[in-house]
Amino acid sequence: MALWGTGSSAPAGVEGSAGGGDGARTSSGGGGGAAVIRSLLPTRRRLRLDPASKLFFPYEPGKQVRSAVRIKNISKSHVAFKFQTTAPKSCFMRPPGGILAPGEGIIATVFKFVEHPENNEKPLDQKCKVKFKIVSLKVKGPVEYVPELFDEQKDQVTVEQVLRVVFLDAERQSPQMDKLKRQLAEAEAALEARKKPPEDTGPRIVGEGLVIDEWKERRERYLARQQIEGVDSV
């Protein structure tokens, strides 16, 4: 059975595969029947993924390569999402999770180290056993994202999609490679935009020292005029 961990740069706690852990725990209690019924109902997706079921990586053995996936909230509520992977030591995601408002979308970047082929396999024929999973959770309003949200409401977590790794020839042009490059460029641009400080569009606030200096200057001009008017009146 594949073990799923969060995709961070450091090994994270291993979680059970989707559906199996909760069903086993609830079957011993009174809620086992309800869990079985929920499992038979069709899952209502909260997120739309692009690509929908695959993660394309350029095949460069011995290097860390990147893929990208666009994630959009298609529900009417705020949704928390989280990445999980069967190889948390060699793969990580940016961001590893987050909160999306209704209609909001982001492009997430996925990093993976590519191993050298074994047993004289052809490079692109090498089968990758690593898989990624995106899970979602409905939340109330724009709350702060923390991974513990999914631990506190395990029975409400939905598996959106299990993504399979597909390698692409890095030196050969293809529609998938062109799309991947565009998505990676968009993700980098969005990351740089988030790093920039917000522009100050409010009223300009003059420094305290400048305000005091200007006040003194106006008072001196006023006193000078008073003295001149007093001399003229005499």
Short mmCIF file of N, CA and C in Angstrom, two decimals, residues 40-197:
data_model
loop_
_atom_site.label_atom_id
_atom_site.label_comp_id
_atom_site.label_asym_id
_atom_site.label_seq_id
_atom_site.Cartn_x
_atom_site.Cartn_y
_atom_site.Cartn_z
N LEU A 40 -19.89 5.22 -1.45
CA LEU A 40 -20.56 4.80 -2.67
C LEU A 40 -21.10 5.98 -3.48
N LEU A 41 -21.26 7.14 -2.85
CA LEU A 41 -21.79 8.30 -3.54
C LEU A 41 -20.70 8.93 -4.42
N PRO A 42 -21.07 9.51 -5.57
CA PRO A 42 -20.07 10.16 -6.42
C PRO A 42 -19.47 11.38 -5.73
N THR A 43 -18.16 11.54 -5.85
CA THR A 43 -17.46 12.65 -5.20
C THR A 43 -17.68 13.94 -5.97
N ARG A 44 -18.07 14.97 -5.25
CA ARG A 44 -18.27 16.28 -5.87
C ARG A 44 -16.97 17.07 -5.77
N ARG A 45 -16.40 17.39 -6.91
CA ARG A 45 -15.11 18.05 -6.93
C ARG A 45 -15.24 19.51 -6.53
N ARG A 46 -14.26 19.96 -5.77
CA ARG A 46 -14.18 21.37 -5.40
C ARG A 46 -13.15 22.12 -6.24
N LEU A 47 -12.21 21.37 -6.82
CA LEU A 47 -11.10 21.98 -7.54
C LEU A 47 -11.05 21.47 -8.97
N ARG A 48 -10.56 22.32 -9.87
CA ARG A 48 -10.28 21.91 -11.25
C ARG A 48 -8.77 21.99 -11.45
N LEU A 49 -8.21 20.91 -11.97
CA LEU A 49 -6.77 20.82 -12.16
C LEU A 49 -6.42 20.84 -13.64
N ASP A 50 -5.32 21.47 -13.96
CA ASP A 50 -4.81 21.50 -15.33
C ASP A 50 -3.29 21.43 -15.29
N PRO A 51 -2.72 20.28 -15.73
CA PRO A 51 -3.31 19.06 -16.28
C PRO A 51 -4.19 18.34 -15.26
N ALA A 52 -5.13 17.55 -15.78
CA ALA A 52 -6.15 16.98 -14.92
C ALA A 52 -5.67 15.77 -14.13
N SER A 53 -4.77 14.95 -14.70
CA SER A 53 -4.41 13.71 -14.02
C SER A 53 -2.93 13.35 -14.13
N LYS A 54 -2.12 14.23 -14.72
CA LYS A 54 -0.70 13.91 -14.91
C LYS A 54 0.15 15.12 -14.54
N LEU A 55 1.38 14.82 -14.12
CA LEU A 55 2.39 15.85 -13.91
C LEU A 55 3.54 15.59 -14.88
N PHE A 56 3.77 16.54 -15.78
CA PHE A 56 4.81 16.38 -16.79
C PHE A 56 6.11 16.97 -16.28
N PHE A 57 7.17 16.17 -16.34
CA PHE A 57 8.50 16.61 -15.93
C PHE A 57 9.48 16.43 -17.09
N PRO A 58 10.38 17.38 -17.32
CA PRO A 58 11.46 17.13 -18.28
C PRO A 58 12.40 16.06 -17.73
N TYR A 59 12.79 15.14 -18.59
CA TYR A 59 13.62 14.03 -18.14
C TYR A 59 15.09 14.44 -18.19
N GLU A 60 15.65 14.72 -17.00
CA GLU A 60 17.05 15.10 -16.87
C GLU A 60 17.63 14.34 -15.69
N PRO A 61 18.17 13.13 -15.92
CA PRO A 61 18.66 12.29 -14.82
C PRO A 61 19.74 12.99 -14.01
N GLY A 62 19.66 12.81 -12.70
CA GLY A 62 20.64 13.40 -11.80
C GLY A 62 20.37 14.86 -11.46
N LYS A 63 19.24 15.39 -11.90
CA LYS A 63 18.92 16.79 -11.64
C LYS A 63 17.54 16.91 -10.97
N GLN A 64 17.36 18.04 -10.34
CA GLN A 64 16.04 18.36 -9.81
C GLN A 64 15.26 19.14 -10.89
N VAL A 65 14.12 18.62 -11.26
CA VAL A 65 13.33 19.22 -12.33
C VAL A 65 12.01 19.71 -11.76
N ARG A 66 11.29 20.47 -12.59
CA ARG A 66 10.04 21.08 -12.12
C ARG A 66 8.88 20.74 -13.04
N SER A 67 7.72 20.65 -12.42
CA SER A 67 6.47 20.54 -13.15
C SER A 67 5.53 21.61 -12.59
N ALA A 68 4.35 21.73 -13.18
CA ALA A 68 3.39 22.74 -12.73
C ALA A 68 1.98 22.23 -12.93
N VAL A 69 1.09 22.68 -12.08
CA VAL A 69 -0.32 22.33 -12.19
C VAL A 69 -1.14 23.55 -11.78
N ARG A 70 -2.13 23.87 -12.58
CA ARG A 70 -3.03 24.98 -12.25
C ARG A 70 -4.18 24.44 -11.41
N ILE A 71 -4.45 25.09 -10.29
CA ILE A 71 -5.50 24.67 -9.36
C ILE A 71 -6.51 25.81 -9.23
N LYS A 72 -7.78 25.51 -9.51
CA LYS A 72 -8.83 26.54 -9.43
C LYS A 72 -9.99 26.03 -8.58
N ASN A 73 -10.47 26.90 -7.72
CA ASN A 73 -11.62 26.58 -6.88
C ASN A 73 -12.89 26.81 -7.69
N ILE A 74 -13.62 25.74 -7.99
CA ILE A 74 -14.84 25.84 -8.79
C ILE A 74 -16.09 25.73 -7.91
N SER A 75 -15.91 25.74 -6.59
CA SER A 75 -17.05 25.66 -5.69
C SER A 75 -17.49 27.07 -5.29
N LYS A 76 -18.53 27.13 -4.46
CA LYS A 76 -19.06 28.42 -4.00
C LYS A 76 -18.56 28.76 -2.60
N SER A 77 -17.61 28.01 -2.09
CA SER A 77 -17.09 28.23 -0.75
C SER A 77 -15.57 28.32 -0.80
N HIS A 78 -15.00 28.84 0.27
CA HIS A 78 -13.54 28.81 0.39
C HIS A 78 -13.09 27.36 0.58
N VAL A 79 -11.99 27.02 -0.04
CA VAL A 79 -11.51 25.64 -0.04
C VAL A 79 -10.02 25.62 0.33
N ALA A 80 -9.67 24.74 1.25
CA ALA A 80 -8.27 24.48 1.55
C ALA A 80 -7.81 23.29 0.72
N PHE A 81 -6.58 23.37 0.21
CA PHE A 81 -6.03 22.24 -0.55
C PHE A 81 -4.65 21.90 0.01
N LYS A 82 -4.25 20.67 -0.22
CA LYS A 82 -2.94 20.21 0.25
C LYS A 82 -2.40 19.15 -0.68
N PHE A 83 -1.10 19.23 -0.94
CA PHE A 83 -0.39 18.21 -1.72
C PHE A 83 0.07 17.09 -0.80
N GLN A 84 0.05 15.89 -1.34
CA GLN A 84 0.68 14.75 -0.69
C GLN A 84 1.43 13.96 -1.76
N THR A 85 2.46 13.25 -1.34
CA THR A 85 3.25 12.47 -2.30
C THR A 85 3.73 11.19 -1.64
N THR A 86 4.00 10.19 -2.46
CA THR A 86 4.54 8.93 -1.96
C THR A 86 6.05 9.01 -1.74
N ALA A 87 6.68 10.14 -2.12
CA ALA A 87 8.14 10.31 -1.96
C ALA A 87 8.44 11.68 -1.37
N PRO A 88 8.08 11.93 -0.10
CA PRO A 88 8.30 13.25 0.49
C PRO A 88 9.77 13.63 0.65
N LYS A 89 10.69 12.65 0.59
CA LYS A 89 12.11 12.97 0.75
C LYS A 89 12.72 13.53 -0.52
N SER A 90 12.18 13.18 -1.68
CA SER A 90 12.77 13.63 -2.95
C SER A 90 11.87 14.58 -3.72
N CYS A 91 10.67 14.85 -3.22
CA CYS A 91 9.74 15.73 -3.93
C CYS A 91 9.16 16.75 -2.95
N PHE A 92 8.91 17.93 -3.45
CA PHE A 92 8.20 18.91 -2.65
C PHE A 92 7.46 19.87 -3.58
N MET A 93 6.49 20.57 -3.01
CA MET A 93 5.63 21.44 -3.79
C MET A 93 5.67 22.87 -3.26
N ARG A 94 5.45 23.82 -4.16
CA ARG A 94 5.40 25.23 -3.77
C ARG A 94 4.19 25.90 -4.41
N PRO A 95 3.18 26.27 -3.63
CA PRO A 95 3.07 26.07 -2.19
C PRO A 95 2.61 24.65 -1.87
N PRO A 96 2.89 24.13 -0.67
CA PRO A 96 2.43 22.78 -0.32
C PRO A 96 0.94 22.73 -0.03
N GLY A 97 0.32 23.88 0.16
CA GLY A 97 -1.11 23.94 0.43
C GLY A 97 -1.53 25.39 0.51
N GLY A 98 -2.84 25.61 0.68
CA GLY A 98 -3.32 26.98 0.78
C GLY A 98 -4.83 27.04 0.83
N ILE A 99 -5.34 28.27 0.85
CA ILE A 99 -6.78 28.54 0.85
C ILE A 99 -7.12 29.29 -0.43
N LEU A 100 -8.15 28.82 -1.13
CA LEU A 100 -8.61 29.47 -2.35
C LEU A 100 -10.04 29.96 -2.17
N ALA A 101 -10.28 31.22 -2.52
CA ALA A 101 -11.62 31.77 -2.50
C ALA A 101 -12.40 31.23 -3.70
N PRO A 102 -13.72 31.34 -3.70
CA PRO A 102 -14.50 30.88 -4.86
C PRO A 102 -14.03 31.54 -6.16
N GLY A 103 -13.72 30.73 -7.14
CA GLY A 103 -13.25 31.23 -8.43
C GLY A 103 -11.77 31.56 -8.48
N GLU A 104 -11.08 31.50 -7.37
CA GLU A 104 -9.65 31.84 -7.33
C GLU A 104 -8.82 30.65 -7.81
N GLY A 105 -7.70 30.94 -8.43
CA GLY A 105 -6.81 29.89 -8.91
C GLY A 105 -5.35 30.27 -8.75
N ILE A 106 -4.49 29.28 -8.69
CA ILE A 106 -3.05 29.49 -8.63
C ILE A 106 -2.36 28.45 -9.50
N ILE A 107 -1.09 28.66 -9.75
CA ILE A 107 -0.26 27.64 -10.41
C ILE A 107 0.77 27.18 -9.39
N ALA A 108 0.71 25.91 -9.03
CA ALA A 108 1.65 25.34 -8.08
C ALA A 108 2.82 24.70 -8.83
N THR A 109 4.01 24.83 -8.26
CA THR A 109 5.21 24.24 -8.84
C THR A 109 5.58 22.99 -8.05
N VAL A 110 5.90 21.93 -8.77
CA VAL A 110 6.26 20.66 -8.15
C VAL A 110 7.71 20.33 -8.50
N PHE A 111 8.51 20.04 -7.50
CA PHE A 111 9.93 19.76 -7.68
C PHE A 111 10.17 18.27 -7.45
N LYS A 112 11.01 17.70 -8.31
CA LYS A 112 11.30 16.26 -8.20
C LYS A 112 12.73 15.99 -8.64
N PHE A 113 13.41 15.12 -7.90
CA PHE A 113 14.74 14.69 -8.30
C PHE A 113 14.61 13.45 -9.19
N VAL A 114 15.26 13.50 -10.36
CA VAL A 114 15.16 12.40 -11.33
C VAL A 114 16.33 11.45 -11.15
N GLU A 115 16.00 10.21 -10.87
CA GLU A 115 17.03 9.18 -10.71
C GLU A 115 17.55 8.73 -12.07
N HIS A 116 18.77 8.18 -12.07
CA HIS A 116 19.32 7.61 -13.31
C HIS A 116 18.61 6.29 -13.62
N PRO A 117 18.47 5.95 -14.89
CA PRO A 117 17.77 4.70 -15.25
C PRO A 117 18.52 3.48 -14.75
N GLU A 118 17.76 2.43 -14.47
CA GLU A 118 18.33 1.18 -13.97
C GLU A 118 18.08 0.06 -14.98
N ASN A 119 18.92 -0.97 -14.90
CA ASN A 119 18.77 -2.19 -15.70
C ASN A 119 18.73 -1.89 -17.20
N ASN A 120 19.58 -0.94 -17.61
CA ASN A 120 19.71 -0.61 -19.04
C ASN A 120 18.40 -0.20 -19.68
N GLU A 121 17.51 0.40 -18.91
CA GLU A 121 16.26 0.87 -19.46
C GLU A 121 16.50 2.11 -20.32
N LYS A 122 15.67 2.26 -21.32
CA LYS A 122 15.71 3.49 -22.10
C LYS A 122 15.21 4.62 -21.21
N PRO A 123 15.80 5.81 -21.35
CA PRO A 123 15.46 6.90 -20.43
C PRO A 123 13.97 7.16 -20.30
N LEU A 124 13.27 7.37 -21.40
CA LEU A 124 11.87 7.75 -21.32
C LEU A 124 10.95 6.56 -21.09
N ASP A 125 11.50 5.35 -21.13
CA ASP A 125 10.70 4.16 -20.83
C ASP A 125 10.69 3.83 -19.35
N GLN A 126 11.50 4.59 -18.59
CA GLN A 126 11.59 4.32 -17.17
C GLN A 126 10.25 4.66 -16.50
N LYS A 127 9.70 3.71 -15.78
CA LYS A 127 8.44 3.92 -15.11
C LYS A 127 8.69 4.55 -13.74
N CYS A 128 7.97 5.62 -13.47
CA CYS A 128 8.12 6.31 -12.19
C CYS A 128 7.00 5.87 -11.25
N LYS A 129 7.40 5.38 -10.10
CA LYS A 129 6.42 4.90 -9.13
C LYS A 129 5.91 6.02 -8.23
N VAL A 130 6.51 7.18 -8.33
CA VAL A 130 6.11 8.30 -7.47
C VAL A 130 4.77 8.86 -7.95
N LYS A 131 3.89 9.10 -7.00
CA LYS A 131 2.59 9.70 -7.31
C LYS A 131 2.35 10.89 -6.38
N PHE A 132 1.50 11.77 -6.87
CA PHE A 132 1.10 12.93 -6.09
C PHE A 132 -0.41 12.93 -5.93
N LYS A 133 -0.85 13.47 -4.81
CA LYS A 133 -2.27 13.51 -4.53
C LYS A 133 -2.63 14.90 -4.02
N ILE A 134 -3.76 15.41 -4.49
CA ILE A 134 -4.27 16.69 -4.03
C ILE A 134 -5.58 16.44 -3.30
N VAL A 135 -5.65 16.88 -2.05
CA VAL A 135 -6.87 16.74 -1.26
C VAL A 135 -7.42 18.12 -0.96
N SER A 136 -8.72 18.19 -0.70
CA SER A 136 -9.37 19.47 -0.45
C SER A 136 -10.27 19.39 0.77
N LEU A 137 -10.59 20.56 1.31
CA LEU A 137 -11.44 20.66 2.49
C LEU A 137 -12.18 21.98 2.44
N LYS A 138 -13.49 21.93 2.62
CA LYS A 138 -14.29 23.15 2.67
C LYS A 138 -14.06 23.84 4.00
N VAL A 139 -13.78 25.17 3.95
CA VAL A 139 -13.54 25.94 5.17
C VAL A 139 -14.49 27.13 5.21
N LYS A 140 -14.66 27.68 6.40
CA LYS A 140 -15.56 28.80 6.59
C LYS A 140 -14.80 30.11 6.45
N GLY A 141 -14.93 30.73 5.29
CA GLY A 141 -14.33 32.05 5.08
C GLY A 141 -12.84 31.99 4.85
N PRO A 142 -12.22 33.15 4.70
CA PRO A 142 -10.78 33.23 4.41
C PRO A 142 -9.93 33.04 5.66
N VAL A 143 -9.87 31.83 6.16
CA VAL A 143 -9.09 31.52 7.36
C VAL A 143 -7.62 31.36 6.97
N GLU A 144 -6.76 31.37 7.98
CA GLU A 144 -5.33 31.16 7.74
C GLU A 144 -5.07 29.67 7.50
N TYR A 145 -4.25 29.39 6.48
CA TYR A 145 -3.98 27.98 6.16
C TYR A 145 -2.95 27.40 7.13
N VAL A 146 -3.30 26.26 7.69
CA VAL A 146 -2.37 25.43 8.46
C VAL A 146 -2.66 23.99 8.10
N PRO A 147 -1.64 23.15 7.96
CA PRO A 147 -1.88 21.74 7.59
C PRO A 147 -2.77 20.99 8.56
N GLU A 148 -2.82 21.46 9.83
CA GLU A 148 -3.61 20.76 10.83
C GLU A 148 -5.11 20.81 10.54
N LEU A 149 -5.53 21.71 9.64
CA LEU A 149 -6.95 21.76 9.26
C LEU A 149 -7.43 20.40 8.79
N PHE A 150 -6.59 19.70 8.07
CA PHE A 150 -6.99 18.41 7.49
C PHE A 150 -7.01 17.31 8.55
N ASP A 151 -6.22 17.46 9.61
CA ASP A 151 -6.24 16.47 10.69
C ASP A 151 -7.47 16.64 11.56
N GLU A 152 -7.92 17.89 11.71
CA GLU A 152 -9.06 18.16 12.58
C GLU A 152 -10.38 17.74 11.96
N GLN A 153 -10.45 17.70 10.61
CA GLN A 153 -11.70 17.37 9.93
C GLN A 153 -11.48 16.29 8.88
N LYS A 154 -10.94 15.17 9.31
CA LYS A 154 -10.58 14.11 8.38
C LYS A 154 -11.79 13.57 7.62
N ASP A 155 -12.95 13.55 8.27
CA ASP A 155 -14.11 12.97 7.60
C ASP A 155 -14.66 13.88 6.51
N GLN A 156 -14.20 15.14 6.45
CA GLN A 156 -14.67 16.07 5.44
C GLN A 156 -13.67 16.25 4.29
N VAL A 157 -12.55 15.58 4.36
CA VAL A 157 -11.50 15.73 3.35
C VAL A 157 -11.86 14.93 2.10
N THR A 158 -11.69 15.57 0.95
CA THR A 158 -11.98 14.93 -0.33
C THR A 158 -10.68 14.77 -1.13
N VAL A 159 -10.49 13.57 -1.69
CA VAL A 159 -9.36 13.36 -2.60
C VAL A 159 -9.76 13.88 -3.97
N GLU A 160 -9.12 14.96 -4.39
CA GLU A 160 -9.47 15.56 -5.67
C GLU A 160 -8.91 14.75 -6.84
N GLN A 161 -7.64 14.39 -6.75
CA GLN A 161 -7.03 13.66 -7.86
C GLN A 161 -5.70 13.07 -7.44
N VAL A 162 -5.39 11.89 -7.95
CA VAL A 162 -4.06 11.31 -7.85
C VAL A 162 -3.36 11.56 -9.17
N LEU A 163 -2.22 12.23 -9.11
CA LEU A 163 -1.50 12.65 -10.31
C LEU A 163 -0.34 11.71 -10.59
N ARG A 164 -0.27 11.25 -11.81
CA ARG A 164 0.79 10.33 -12.23
C ARG A 164 1.91 11.11 -12.91
N VAL A 165 3.15 10.69 -12.68
CA VAL A 165 4.31 11.36 -13.25
C VAL A 165 4.55 10.87 -14.68
N VAL A 166 4.74 11.82 -15.59
CA VAL A 166 5.07 11.50 -16.99
C VAL A 166 6.32 12.30 -17.37
N PHE A 167 7.32 11.62 -17.89
CA PHE A 167 8.55 12.28 -18.30
C PHE A 167 8.46 12.72 -19.76
N LEU A 168 9.04 13.90 -20.03
CA LEU A 168 9.10 14.44 -21.38
C LEU A 168 10.56 14.60 -21.80
N ASP A 169 10.80 14.44 -23.08
CA ASP A 169 12.14 14.67 -23.63
C ASP A 169 12.42 16.16 -23.56
N ALA A 170 13.41 16.54 -22.76
CA ALA A 170 13.70 17.96 -22.55
C ALA A 170 14.23 18.65 -23.80
N GLU A 171 14.77 17.89 -24.75
CA GLU A 171 15.35 18.49 -25.95
C GLU A 171 14.42 18.44 -27.15
N ARG A 172 13.24 17.91 -26.94
CA ARG A 172 12.29 17.78 -28.05
C ARG A 172 11.06 18.65 -27.79
N GLN A 173 10.70 19.43 -28.78
CA GLN A 173 9.55 20.30 -28.64
C GLN A 173 8.25 19.50 -28.76
N SER A 174 7.31 19.81 -27.87
CA SER A 174 6.02 19.12 -27.87
C SER A 174 4.98 20.04 -27.24
N PRO A 175 3.71 19.82 -27.51
CA PRO A 175 2.67 20.67 -26.88
C PRO A 175 2.72 20.62 -25.36
N GLN A 176 3.00 19.43 -24.80
CA GLN A 176 3.07 19.32 -23.35
C GLN A 176 4.24 20.12 -22.78
N MET A 177 5.39 20.06 -23.47
CA MET A 177 6.55 20.80 -23.00
C MET A 177 6.33 22.31 -23.13
N ASP A 178 5.73 22.75 -24.21
CA ASP A 178 5.44 24.18 -24.38
C ASP A 178 4.49 24.68 -23.29
N LYS A 179 3.47 23.90 -23.01
CA LYS A 179 2.51 24.28 -21.97
C LYS A 179 3.18 24.32 -20.60
N LEU A 180 4.04 23.35 -20.33
CA LEU A 180 4.74 23.31 -19.06
C LEU A 180 5.61 24.56 -18.88
N LYS A 181 6.31 24.96 -19.94
CA LYS A 181 7.16 26.16 -19.85
C LYS A 181 6.33 27.41 -19.58
N ARG A 182 5.15 27.50 -20.21
CA ARG A 182 4.29 28.67 -19.97
C ARG A 182 3.80 28.70 -18.53
N GLN A 183 3.39 27.55 -18.01
CA GLN A 183 2.89 27.50 -16.65
C GLN A 183 3.99 27.81 -15.63
N LEU A 184 5.20 27.30 -15.88
CA LEU A 184 6.31 27.59 -14.98
C LEU A 184 6.65 29.07 -14.99
N ALA A 185 6.59 29.70 -16.17
CA ALA A 185 6.86 31.14 -16.26
C ALA A 185 5.79 31.93 -15.50
N GLU A 186 4.53 31.53 -15.62
CA GLU A 186 3.45 32.20 -14.89
C GLU A 186 3.64 32.04 -13.38
N ALA A 187 4.04 30.85 -12.96
CA ALA A 187 4.24 30.60 -11.54
C ALA A 187 5.38 31.46 -10.99
N GLU A 188 6.46 31.60 -11.75
CA GLU A 188 7.58 32.43 -11.31
C GLU A 188 7.18 33.90 -11.24
N ALA A 189 6.41 34.36 -12.23
CA ALA A 189 5.96 35.75 -12.23
C ALA A 189 5.06 36.04 -11.04
N ALA A 190 4.18 35.10 -10.72
CA ALA A 190 3.29 35.28 -9.57
C ALA A 190 4.08 35.30 -8.26
N LEU A 191 5.13 34.46 -8.18
CA LEU A 191 5.96 34.43 -6.98
C LEU A 191 6.69 35.75 -6.80
N GLU A 192 7.24 36.29 -7.87
CA GLU A 192 7.94 37.58 -7.80
C GLU A 192 6.97 38.70 -7.42
N ALA A 193 5.75 38.64 -7.94
CA ALA A 193 4.76 39.67 -7.62
C ALA A 193 4.41 39.65 -6.13
N ARG A 194 4.36 38.44 -5.55
CA ARG A 194 4.04 38.34 -4.12
C ARG A 194 5.18 38.86 -3.26
N LYS A 195 6.41 38.82 -3.76
CA LYS A 195 7.57 39.30 -2.99
C LYS A 195 7.62 40.82 -2.92
N LYS A 196 7.07 41.51 -3.92
CA LYS A 196 7.14 42.96 -3.96
C LYS A 196 6.23 43.55 -2.89
N PRO A 197 6.68 44.63 -2.22
CA PRO A 197 5.82 45.28 -1.22
C PRO A 197 4.64 45.94 -1.91
#
